[in-house]
Amino acid sequence: MNGKFVTLEGCEGVGKSTQLKYLKEYLEREGVPAVFTREPGGTPLAERIRAVLLDDSLNISPEAEAELFATARRDHIDNFILPALNEGKLVVCDRYLDSSLAYQGFGRGLGLETVLRINAYAVGKCMPDLTVFIDMDPLKSFRKMSGKKIEHDRIETENAEFHAACYRGFKEIEKLYPERFRSVVPEQDKSSTHGKIIEALKKGGVL
Ligand code: TYD
């Protein structure tokens, strides 16, 4: 396995999609062989699980939710991430394990240990080389999100307290995995934020 695995994390509405777009353009310009993917999703099975997970007509228990994310992740790892890493590609994933730790562990209150246990079998052989966390106050991003989008999915519609708990979770994860976890505080100017992300990837030995 000679590729590198990078994940991008953050609370809702922090500008992750824009930064992924900038990063994609940058890597294309630089001629870096890279593939972009997302969670939940990235394979036909995981995309179906995604539709279930985000369907706000369903009442899913926190435990079942955590296991569904982990099942989708397992399929994504086996059928997309590992094959791409074996081909020597840089794999960039929009959300991964840390989203489960933050959202299910802290947001839903299952706790870090439980969510780690549920995911251990899947991620044991596939941990990110580097995780960039877009570190933005959840209240700010939550307000921005509520004002902007017309439709919200099952998880986005959770209240501000849920999103604040997720943010606290990410800050705990930062302490747990200092070797791979890089927080980037976003700037008003999106291209400055992009510059910070590239710097983090270079410092982390990924670029
Ligand atoms: P998505 O529309 O992709 O959100 P975003 O654009 O904010 O990345 O929806 C994914 C949602 O699923 C998002 O609210 C975060 C949540 N999520 C979890 O709760 N646990 C997880 O393990 C993952 C990967 C995502």
PDB file of N, CA, C and O in Angstrom, residues 37-54 67-80:
ATOM      1  N   THR A  37     -13.593  11.069  -2.411  1.00  0.00           N
ATOM      2  CA  THR A  37     -14.753  10.268  -2.053  1.00  0.00           C
ATOM      3  C   THR A  37     -15.395  10.849  -0.789  1.00  0.00           C
ATOM      4  O   THR A  37     -14.899  11.851  -0.260  1.00  0.00           O
ATOM      5  N   ARG A  38     -16.496  10.248  -0.338  1.00  0.00           N
ATOM      6  CA  ARG A  38     -17.179  10.824   0.827  1.00  0.00           C
ATOM      7  C   ARG A  38     -17.796   9.737   1.686  1.00  0.00           C
ATOM      8  O   ARG A  38     -18.027   8.616   1.240  1.00  0.00           O
ATOM      9  N   GLU A  39     -18.082  10.107   2.933  1.00  0.00           N
ATOM     10  CA  GLU A  39     -18.832   9.208   3.817  1.00  0.00           C
ATOM     11  C   GLU A  39     -20.001   9.965   4.439  1.00  0.00           C
ATOM     12  O   GLU A  39     -19.862  11.161   4.717  1.00  0.00           O
ATOM     13  N   PRO A  40     -21.126   9.320   4.725  1.00  0.00           N
ATOM     14  CA  PRO A  40     -21.364   7.957   4.286  1.00  0.00           C
ATOM     15  C   PRO A  40     -21.514   7.918   2.773  1.00  0.00           C
ATOM     16  O   PRO A  40     -22.099   8.833   2.188  1.00  0.00           O
ATOM     17  N   GLY A  41     -20.975   6.878   2.153  1.00  0.00           N
ATOM     18  CA  GLY A  41     -21.096   6.737   0.703  1.00  0.00           C
ATOM     19  C   GLY A  41     -19.819   6.236   0.082  1.00  0.00           C
ATOM     20  O   GLY A  41     -18.984   5.623   0.727  1.00  0.00           O
ATOM     21  N   GLY A  42     -19.683   6.497  -1.206  1.00  0.00           N
ATOM     22  CA  GLY A  42     -18.456   6.145  -1.913  1.00  0.00           C
ATOM     23  C   GLY A  42     -18.475   4.831  -2.665  1.00  0.00           C
ATOM     24  O   GLY A  42     -17.617   4.579  -3.491  1.00  0.00           O
ATOM     25  N   THR A  43     -19.460   3.977  -2.348  1.00  0.00           N
ATOM     26  CA  THR A  43     -19.662   2.734  -3.119  1.00  0.00           C
ATOM     27  C   THR A  43     -21.181   2.582  -3.284  1.00  0.00           C
ATOM     28  O   THR A  43     -21.940   3.202  -2.526  1.00  0.00           O
ATOM     29  N   PRO A  44     -21.616   1.739  -4.226  1.00  0.00           N
ATOM     30  CA  PRO A  44     -23.073   1.582  -4.406  1.00  0.00           C
ATOM     31  C   PRO A  44     -23.790   1.180  -3.111  1.00  0.00           C
ATOM     32  O   PRO A  44     -24.821   1.756  -2.764  1.00  0.00           O
ATOM     33  N   LEU A  45     -23.222   0.210  -2.369  1.00  0.00           N
ATOM     34  CA  LEU A  45     -23.876  -0.204  -1.120  1.00  0.00           C
ATOM     35  C   LEU A  45     -23.876   0.935  -0.099  1.00  0.00           C
ATOM     36  O   LEU A  45     -24.902   1.239   0.522  1.00  0.00           O
ATOM     37  N   ALA A  46     -22.730   1.578   0.059  1.00  0.00           N
ATOM     38  CA  ALA A  46     -22.635   2.642   1.069  1.00  0.00           C
ATOM     39  C   ALA A  46     -23.530   3.833   0.712  1.00  0.00           C
ATOM     40  O   ALA A  46     -24.070   4.496   1.598  1.00  0.00           O
ATOM     41  N   GLU A  47     -23.719   4.082  -0.580  1.00  0.00           N
ATOM     42  CA  GLU A  47     -24.623   5.176  -0.975  1.00  0.00           C
ATOM     43  C   GLU A  47     -26.067   4.823  -0.613  1.00  0.00           C
ATOM     44  O   GLU A  47     -26.855   5.691  -0.248  1.00  0.00           O
ATOM     45  N   ARG A  48     -26.401   3.526  -0.706  1.00  0.00           N
ATOM     46  CA  ARG A  48     -27.761   3.123  -0.297  1.00  0.00           C
ATOM     47  C   ARG A  48     -27.936   3.278   1.207  1.00  0.00           C
ATOM     48  O   ARG A  48     -28.980   3.707   1.682  1.00  0.00           O
ATOM     49  N   ILE A  49     -26.901   2.911   1.941  1.00  0.00           N
ATOM     50  CA  ILE A  49     -26.970   3.066   3.412  1.00  0.00           C
ATOM     51  C   ILE A  49     -27.068   4.556   3.740  1.00  0.00           C
ATOM     52  O   ILE A  49     -27.781   4.958   4.659  1.00  0.00           O
ATOM     53  N   ARG A  50     -26.363   5.390   2.973  1.00  0.00           N
ATOM     54  CA  ARG A  50     -26.424   6.843   3.178  1.00  0.00           C
ATOM     55  C   ARG A  50     -27.874   7.341   3.083  1.00  0.00           C
ATOM     56  O   ARG A  50     -28.332   8.123   3.909  1.00  0.00           O
ATOM     57  N   ALA A  51     -28.579   6.849   2.039  1.00  0.00           N
ATOM     58  CA  ALA A  51     -29.960   7.303   1.844  1.00  0.00           C
ATOM     59  C   ALA A  51     -30.805   6.953   3.062  1.00  0.00           C
ATOM     60  O   ALA A  51     -31.655   7.747   3.497  1.00  0.00           O
ATOM     61  N   VAL A  52     -30.562   5.788   3.632  1.00  0.00           N
ATOM     62  CA  VAL A  52     -31.303   5.365   4.836  1.00  0.00           C
ATOM     63  C   VAL A  52     -30.930   6.271   6.007  1.00  0.00           C
ATOM     64  O   VAL A  52     -31.791   6.781   6.733  1.00  0.00           O
ATOM     65  N   LEU A  53     -29.626   6.494   6.167  1.00  0.00           N
ATOM     66  CA  LEU A  53     -29.141   7.270   7.323  1.00  0.00           C
ATOM     67  C   LEU A  53     -29.653   8.715   7.319  1.00  0.00           C
ATOM     68  O   LEU A  53     -29.853   9.313   8.374  1.00  0.00           O
ATOM     69  N   LEU A  54     -29.825   9.274   6.139  1.00  0.00           N
ATOM     70  CA  LEU A  54     -30.204  10.694   6.074  1.00  0.00           C
ATOM     71  C   LEU A  54     -31.712  10.894   5.904  1.00  0.00           C
ATOM     72  O   LEU A  54     -32.193  12.025   5.880  1.00  0.00           O
ATOM     73  N   GLU A  67     -23.856   1.702  13.893  1.00  0.00           N
ATOM     74  CA  GLU A  67     -23.493   0.469  13.186  1.00  0.00           C
ATOM     75  C   GLU A  67     -23.700   0.602  11.683  1.00  0.00           C
ATOM     76  O   GLU A  67     -22.935   0.059  10.887  1.00  0.00           O
ATOM     77  N   LEU A  68     -24.730   1.351  11.296  1.00  0.00           N
ATOM     78  CA  LEU A  68     -24.941   1.567   9.857  1.00  0.00           C
ATOM     79  C   LEU A  68     -23.790   2.377   9.254  1.00  0.00           C
ATOM     80  O   LEU A  68     -23.298   2.059   8.171  1.00  0.00           O
ATOM     81  N   PHE A  69     -23.345   3.405   9.965  1.00  0.00           N
ATOM     82  CA  PHE A  69     -22.191   4.186   9.476  1.00  0.00           C
ATOM     83  C   PHE A  69     -20.970   3.277   9.336  1.00  0.00           C
ATOM     84  O   PHE A  69     -20.223   3.363   8.362  1.00  0.00           O
ATOM     85  N   ALA A  70     -20.782   2.394  10.336  1.00  0.00           N
ATOM     86  CA  ALA A  70     -19.602   1.518  10.308  1.00  0.00           C
ATOM     87  C   ALA A  70     -19.703   0.490   9.179  1.00  0.00           C
ATOM     88  O   ALA A  70     -18.694   0.155   8.542  1.00  0.00           O
ATOM     89  N   THR A  71     -20.915   0.001   8.909  1.00  0.00           N
ATOM     90  CA  THR A  71     -21.098  -0.961   7.812  1.00  0.00           C
ATOM     91  C   THR A  71     -20.811  -0.299   6.469  1.00  0.00           C
ATOM     92  O   THR A  71     -20.110  -0.861   5.609  1.00  0.00           O
ATOM     93  N   ALA A  72     -21.337   0.904   6.306  1.00  0.00           N
ATOM     94  CA  ALA A  72     -21.073   1.646   5.066  1.00  0.00           C
ATOM     95  C   ALA A  72     -19.567   1.865   4.923  1.00  0.00           C
ATOM     96  O   ALA A  72     -18.989   1.720   3.839  1.00  0.00           O
ATOM     97  N   ARG A  73     -18.929   2.192   6.038  1.00  0.00           N
ATOM     98  CA  ARG A  73     -17.469   2.454   6.044  1.00  0.00           C
ATOM     99  C   ARG A  73     -16.701   1.197   5.633  1.00  0.00           C
ATOM    100  O   ARG A  73     -15.763   1.269   4.844  1.00  0.00           O
ATOM    101  N   ARG A  74     -17.123   0.060   6.173  1.00  0.00           N
ATOM    102  CA  ARG A  74     -16.429  -1.191   5.863  1.00  0.00           C
ATOM    103  C   ARG A  74     -16.442  -1.464   4.351  1.00  0.00           C
ATOM    104  O   ARG A  74     -15.443  -1.828   3.737  1.00  0.00           O
ATOM    105  N   ASP A  75     -17.610  -1.286   3.752  1.00  0.00           N
ATOM    106  CA  ASP A  75     -17.730  -1.536   2.313  1.00  0.00           C
ATOM    107  C   ASP A  75     -16.876  -0.528   1.524  1.00  0.00           C
ATOM    108  O   ASP A  75     -16.214  -0.881   0.548  1.00  0.00           O
ATOM    109  N   HIS A  76     -16.895   0.703   1.989  1.00  0.00           N
ATOM    110  CA  HIS A  76     -16.124   1.776   1.342  1.00  0.00           C
ATOM    111  C   HIS A  76     -14.619   1.478   1.403  1.00  0.00           C
ATOM    112  O   HIS A  76     -13.897   1.650   0.424  1.00  0.00           O
ATOM    113  N   ILE A  77     -14.177   0.996   2.565  1.00  0.00           N
ATOM    114  CA  ILE A  77     -12.758   0.668   2.743  1.00  0.00           C
ATOM    115  C   ILE A  77     -12.363  -0.463   1.791  1.00  0.00           C
ATOM    116  O   ILE A  77     -11.390  -0.361   1.043  1.00  0.00           O
ATOM    117  N   ASP A  78     -13.152  -1.553   1.834  1.00  0.00           N
ATOM    118  CA  ASP A  78     -12.785  -2.751   1.068  1.00  0.00           C
ATOM    119  C   ASP A  78     -12.879  -2.535  -0.437  1.00  0.00           C
ATOM    120  O   ASP A  78     -12.055  -3.034  -1.197  1.00  0.00           O
ATOM    121  N   ASN A  79     -13.909  -1.803  -0.855  1.00  0.00           N
ATOM    122  CA  ASN A  79     -14.166  -1.733  -2.292  1.00  0.00           C
ATOM    123  C   ASN A  79     -13.730  -0.436  -2.953  1.00  0.00           C
ATOM    124  O   ASN A  79     -13.823  -0.312  -4.168  1.00  0.00           O
ATOM    125  N   PHE A  80     -13.298   0.531  -2.164  1.00  0.00           N
ATOM    126  CA  PHE A  80     -12.842   1.778  -2.799  1.00  0.00           C
ATOM    127  C   PHE A  80     -11.514   2.274  -2.235  1.00  0.00           C
ATOM    128  O   PHE A  80     -10.546   2.447  -2.967  1.00  0.00           O
TER     129      PHE A  80
END
